[in-house]
Amino acid sequence: MNATEQYLAKRDKYLMAQARHQLYRKPLIVERGSMEYLYDIEGREYLDCFSGILVTNCGHCNPEINAAAREQLDKLQHTSTFFLTRPMLDLAEKLAEITPEGLVRSFFVNSGSEAVDGAILLARKYTGSKTIIPVKMAYHGRTQLASSCTNISIYSDEEPGSEVLNIRFGYNGYCYRCPFQAKYPECGLKCAHAVEELIRQSPEKQIAAILVEPIQGVGGVITPPPGYLEVLEHIAHYYGGLLIIDEVQSGLGRTGRMFATSESGVSADILCLGKGLANGLPLAAYIAKDGIGESIDYPTFSTFGGNPLSSATALATIDYLIEHRLAEKAERAGERFRQGLEEIARESRWVGEVRGRGLFLAMELVREPGSKEPATEETLAIINECKENGLIVGKSGPFTNVLRVGPALTITDEQIDQALAILRRAFKTVEEKMGVR
Ligand code: PMP
């Protein structure tokens, strides 16, 4: 048995079934990372265009960030939120500076799921309402509350919704498969306006919050049309609720802006951050407007939330993002990557749509452009073929037919061209194998 086989045997023997879903048929066992690259335990190199699901925005084991982490590790690594530390308070101040205006009060936790949970509880407490409106195909996490607001059946076999809360799903802004068979802009944003009818039909007739990702990541990089978020913001406030924006995946430079909502004119009442916040160390936060952030005053404590190690790493991560202008870089690099994906789309009959913003990109694969039947097997075959040739790309969407691209924001033009060349060849090889080219 080689090392990979040995470790796969351990997986099969010791991990729960729910932990045995890896990206590839023959899973990658990763040994180390260096900026845009990962190395498996056999020593093979991969250009990583998925960044551990959009987490290592500043690259794997970024030396500048890791130096700050190492320094903190030798000074103080743990206290719990019952104590204060400089890194945690400096980070709270930094987040108030860099997040959209008005968001000033932070609570730190360990995962995006917990951040969404906390944001929902805060909205309930502030408004006195139990009704939460997430949208279809949302992914907000795996805790009971966050998974109840998730609407992709492959991630749960429970009915979405919750007995504690009144959860009703509005429409997402999924123009490629518009539920109203309408076209933007003539549609008048029916998807967003339909939320209002949902609230009118609910027993409370008022809400605690609308909860939405500006771009749905796990849902398949669903990028809503202009104006969608503005309509949701208006409806949330009209019905006495808050707007909770989940930027766990889209935040911190990924979309070519510090936050995906930065230029939309929409202002979150509570913002959820996670994933890339500490460039790979566990840290997440929900950040609220002043009065809202004061509405729970009983002690809520988190053992590891805002621990000094993750907080110091997050401070170094944000400094790195700003100093190296990674949001601007993501916009430029994203344009180059997108053009390449569009060229592949012109050559292949499987690409139904290329979408996303900055370096948060995807191609939805369908069997026939007319039928839009999800090309699930084909997507899997292409990402496997890419892996065999040293490129990691992701997949998502309810039918896992969305091929995702999300490299470190430090990616160079040469690396983008290299990734596109491997991807183009993978399409060709798989199409030939399946007899469609
Ligand atoms: N919100 C969004 C938008 C996410 O993409 C995710 C994770 N994919 C979460 C919340 C949950 O984060 P975590 O896995 O850290 O709990």
Short mmCIF file of C-alpha atoms in Angstrom, two decimals, residues 63-280:
data_model
loop_
_atom_site.label_atom_id
_atom_site.label_comp_id
_atom_site.label_asym_id
_atom_site.label_seq_id
_atom_site.Cartn_x
_atom_site.Cartn_y
_atom_site.Cartn_z
CA PRO A 63 4.85 33.70 5.19
CA GLU A 64 3.99 37.25 6.36
CA ILE A 65 0.71 36.17 7.95
CA ASN A 66 2.17 33.03 9.47
CA ALA A 67 5.01 35.03 11.04
CA ALA A 68 2.39 37.07 12.92
CA ALA A 69 0.56 33.87 13.90
CA ARG A 70 3.78 32.26 15.17
CA GLU A 71 4.64 35.32 17.23
CA GLN A 72 1.21 35.24 18.87
CA LEU A 73 1.36 31.46 19.38
CA ASP A 74 4.44 31.87 21.55
CA LYS A 75 2.91 34.74 23.52
CA LEU A 76 -0.67 33.66 24.30
CA GLN A 77 -2.90 31.20 22.50
CA HIS A 78 -6.09 31.00 24.53
CA THR A 79 -8.32 32.86 26.97
CA SER A 80 -12.07 32.55 26.01
CA THR A 81 -14.37 35.53 25.59
CA PHE A 82 -14.58 35.85 29.41
CA PHE A 83 -11.23 37.64 29.20
CA LEU A 84 -10.03 40.39 26.90
CA THR A 85 -6.93 40.39 24.76
CA ARG A 86 -5.27 43.02 22.61
CA PRO A 87 -5.65 41.05 19.35
CA MET A 88 -9.39 40.51 19.86
CA LEU A 89 -10.07 44.18 20.66
CA ASP A 90 -7.79 45.43 17.88
CA LEU A 91 -9.62 43.13 15.47
CA ALA A 92 -13.04 44.40 16.57
CA GLU A 93 -11.79 47.95 15.94
CA LYS A 94 -10.34 46.96 12.55
CA LEU A 95 -13.61 45.31 11.49
CA ALA A 96 -15.54 48.46 12.44
CA GLU A 97 -13.12 50.39 10.19
CA ILE A 98 -13.24 48.16 7.12
CA THR A 99 -16.86 46.97 7.09
CA PRO A 100 -19.56 49.19 5.55
CA GLU A 101 -20.49 52.23 7.60
CA GLY A 102 -22.56 51.71 10.72
CA LEU A 103 -21.38 48.18 11.50
CA VAL A 104 -19.44 48.61 14.71
CA ARG A 105 -20.09 45.86 17.26
CA SER A 106 -18.57 42.41 16.83
CA PHE A 107 -19.05 39.02 18.45
CA PHE A 108 -16.44 36.38 17.64
CA VAL A 109 -17.09 32.67 17.10
CA ASN A 110 -15.35 29.75 15.39
CA SER A 111 -17.32 29.06 12.24
CA GLY A 112 -19.62 30.64 9.70
CA SER A 113 -22.49 28.48 10.98
CA GLU A 114 -22.14 29.94 14.46
CA ALA A 115 -21.95 33.47 13.08
CA VAL A 116 -25.26 32.96 11.24
CA ASP A 117 -26.82 31.42 14.39
CA GLY A 118 -25.72 34.38 16.46
CA ALA A 119 -26.97 36.89 13.90
CA ILE A 120 -30.40 35.24 13.83
CA LEU A 121 -30.68 35.23 17.62
CA LEU A 122 -29.69 38.88 17.71
CA ALA A 123 -32.32 39.78 15.10
CA ARG A 124 -34.99 37.85 17.01
CA LYS A 125 -34.12 39.60 20.24
CA TYR A 126 -33.97 43.06 18.63
CA THR A 127 -37.26 42.79 16.75
CA GLY A 128 -39.25 40.47 19.03
CA SER A 129 -40.26 38.48 15.94
CA LYS A 130 -39.57 34.82 15.17
CA THR A 131 -39.90 34.95 11.40
CA ILE A 132 -36.75 34.54 9.33
CA ILE A 133 -36.75 34.73 5.54
CA PRO A 134 -33.76 33.06 3.90
CA VAL A 135 -33.90 32.34 0.15
CA LYS A 136 -33.96 29.22 -1.98
CA MET A 137 -30.65 27.41 -2.58
CA ALA A 138 -29.06 29.22 0.36
CA TYR A 139 -26.28 27.63 2.38
CA HIS A 140 -25.73 29.06 5.85
CA GLY A 141 -24.09 26.20 7.75
CA ARG A 142 -24.57 22.96 9.60
CA THR A 143 -25.67 23.94 13.12
CA GLN A 144 -29.38 23.30 13.72
CA LEU A 145 -30.40 26.91 13.19
CA ALA A 146 -28.12 27.66 10.24
CA SER A 147 -29.01 24.35 8.54
CA SER A 148 -32.72 25.14 8.99
CA CYS A 149 -32.05 28.26 6.93
CA THR A 150 -30.21 26.19 4.31
CA ASN A 151 -32.19 25.10 1.28
CA ILE A 152 -30.08 22.59 -0.61
CA SER A 153 -31.37 19.09 0.04
CA ILE A 154 -28.05 17.29 -0.53
CA TYR A 155 -26.75 18.81 2.70
CA SER A 156 -29.55 17.56 4.94
CA ASP A 157 -32.30 14.97 4.94
CA GLU A 158 -34.48 17.09 7.20
CA GLU A 159 -37.22 19.35 6.02
CA PRO A 160 -35.85 22.89 5.86
CA GLY A 161 -37.39 25.13 8.50
CA SER A 162 -37.44 24.95 12.28
CA GLU A 163 -39.95 24.53 15.07
CA VAL A 164 -38.32 27.29 17.09
CA LEU A 165 -38.52 29.76 14.27
CA ASN A 166 -40.96 30.53 11.55
CA ILE A 167 -38.71 30.05 8.52
CA ARG A 168 -40.03 30.75 5.02
CA PHE A 169 -37.89 30.70 1.92
CA GLY A 170 -38.06 33.51 -0.58
CA TYR A 171 -36.69 33.29 -4.13
CA ASN A 172 -33.04 33.62 -4.98
CA GLY A 173 -31.96 35.75 -7.93
CA TYR A 174 -31.27 32.81 -10.27
CA CYS A 175 -31.74 34.33 -13.72
CA TYR A 176 -30.40 31.27 -15.60
CA ARG A 177 -33.31 29.18 -14.26
CA CYS A 178 -35.80 31.94 -13.48
CA PRO A 179 -38.79 30.43 -11.64
CA PHE A 180 -41.03 32.98 -13.39
CA GLN A 181 -39.53 32.26 -16.85
CA ALA A 182 -38.88 35.99 -17.10
CA LYS A 183 -35.91 38.00 -18.38
CA TYR A 184 -34.05 40.74 -16.52
CA PRO A 185 -34.73 43.72 -16.48
CA GLU A 186 -38.26 43.32 -17.93
CA CYS A 187 -39.03 40.92 -15.05
CA GLY A 188 -39.15 43.86 -12.63
CA LEU A 189 -37.29 41.66 -10.09
CA LYS A 190 -40.31 39.45 -9.42
CA CYS A 191 -38.06 37.08 -7.41
CA ALA A 192 -37.24 39.74 -4.83
CA HIS A 193 -40.73 41.25 -4.68
CA ALA A 194 -42.30 37.81 -4.13
CA VAL A 195 -40.81 37.85 -0.62
CA GLU A 196 -43.36 40.47 0.34
CA GLU A 197 -46.28 38.17 -0.44
CA LEU A 198 -44.63 35.48 1.69
CA ILE A 199 -44.50 37.82 4.67
CA ARG A 200 -48.10 38.93 4.20
CA GLN A 201 -49.20 35.29 4.28
CA SER A 202 -47.21 34.46 7.42
CA PRO A 203 -49.02 34.51 10.80
CA GLU A 204 -46.85 37.30 12.27
CA LYS A 205 -47.02 39.65 9.26
CA GLN A 206 -43.72 41.02 10.46
CA ILE A 207 -40.26 39.55 10.44
CA ALA A 208 -37.06 39.34 12.43
CA ALA A 209 -34.85 39.31 9.34
CA ILE A 210 -34.21 38.53 5.73
CA LEU A 211 -31.03 36.44 5.57
CA VAL A 212 -29.17 36.43 2.27
CA GLU A 213 -25.78 35.75 0.66
CA PRO A 214 -24.91 38.49 -1.88
CA ILE A 215 -23.61 35.68 -4.12
CA GLN A 216 -24.71 32.16 -3.19
CA GLY A 217 -21.56 30.06 -3.03
CA VAL A 218 -22.64 26.51 -2.23
CA GLY A 219 -25.86 27.17 -4.17
CA GLY A 220 -23.72 27.44 -7.32
CA VAL A 221 -22.33 30.98 -7.46
CA ILE A 222 -25.81 32.37 -8.03
CA THR A 223 -25.20 36.04 -8.73
CA PRO A 224 -28.44 38.02 -8.41
CA PRO A 225 -29.29 40.76 -10.89
CA PRO A 226 -28.71 44.43 -9.98
CA GLY A 227 -31.37 45.74 -7.62
CA TYR A 228 -32.24 42.36 -6.04
CA LEU A 229 -30.57 43.05 -2.69
CA GLU A 230 -31.96 46.59 -2.57
CA VAL A 231 -35.51 45.27 -2.87
CA LEU A 232 -34.87 42.74 -0.08
CA GLU A 233 -33.41 45.46 2.14
CA HIS A 234 -36.47 47.63 1.60
CA ILE A 235 -38.88 44.77 2.32
CA ALA A 236 -36.99 43.69 5.46
CA HIS A 237 -37.20 47.17 6.94
CA TYR A 238 -40.80 47.76 5.83
CA TYR A 239 -41.90 44.67 7.76
CA GLY A 240 -40.01 45.64 10.91
CA GLY A 241 -37.06 43.33 10.32
CA LEU A 242 -33.35 43.46 9.75
CA LEU A 243 -31.21 42.61 6.77
CA ILE A 244 -28.62 39.95 7.65
CA ILE A 245 -25.99 39.65 4.95
CA ASP A 246 -23.97 36.44 4.98
CA GLU A 247 -20.59 37.31 3.45
CA VAL A 248 -18.87 34.26 4.94
CA GLN A 249 -17.86 33.24 1.44
CA SER A 250 -18.01 36.46 -0.59
CA GLY A 251 -16.35 38.83 1.91
CA LEU A 252 -12.83 40.19 2.26
CA GLY A 253 -11.74 40.96 -1.28
CA ARG A 254 -12.91 37.86 -3.12
CA THR A 255 -15.36 39.65 -5.46
CA GLY A 256 -13.03 42.51 -6.38
CA ARG A 257 -14.42 44.66 -3.54
CA MET A 258 -13.69 44.33 0.15
CA PHE A 259 -17.32 43.16 0.51
CA ALA A 260 -19.64 41.98 -2.23
CA THR A 261 -22.26 44.46 -1.05
CA SER A 262 -19.77 47.38 -0.92
CA GLU A 263 -21.05 49.17 -4.00
CA SER A 264 -24.67 48.04 -4.11
CA GLY A 265 -25.89 50.79 -1.80
CA VAL A 266 -27.29 48.06 0.46
CA SER A 267 -26.42 48.33 4.09
CA ALA A 268 -26.51 45.19 6.22
CA ASP A 269 -27.86 45.51 9.74
CA ILE A 270 -25.83 42.46 10.69
CA LEU A 271 -22.93 41.13 8.62
CA CYS A 272 -21.59 37.57 8.96
CA LEU A 273 -17.94 36.88 8.18
CA GLY A 274 -15.89 33.69 8.42
CA LYS A 275 -13.80 31.53 6.08
CA GLY A 276 -11.04 33.90 4.86
CA LEU A 277 -11.09 36.10 7.97
CA ALA A 278 -7.97 34.48 9.47
CA ASN A 279 -6.73 33.01 6.17
CA GLY A 280 -7.39 29.44 7.33
#
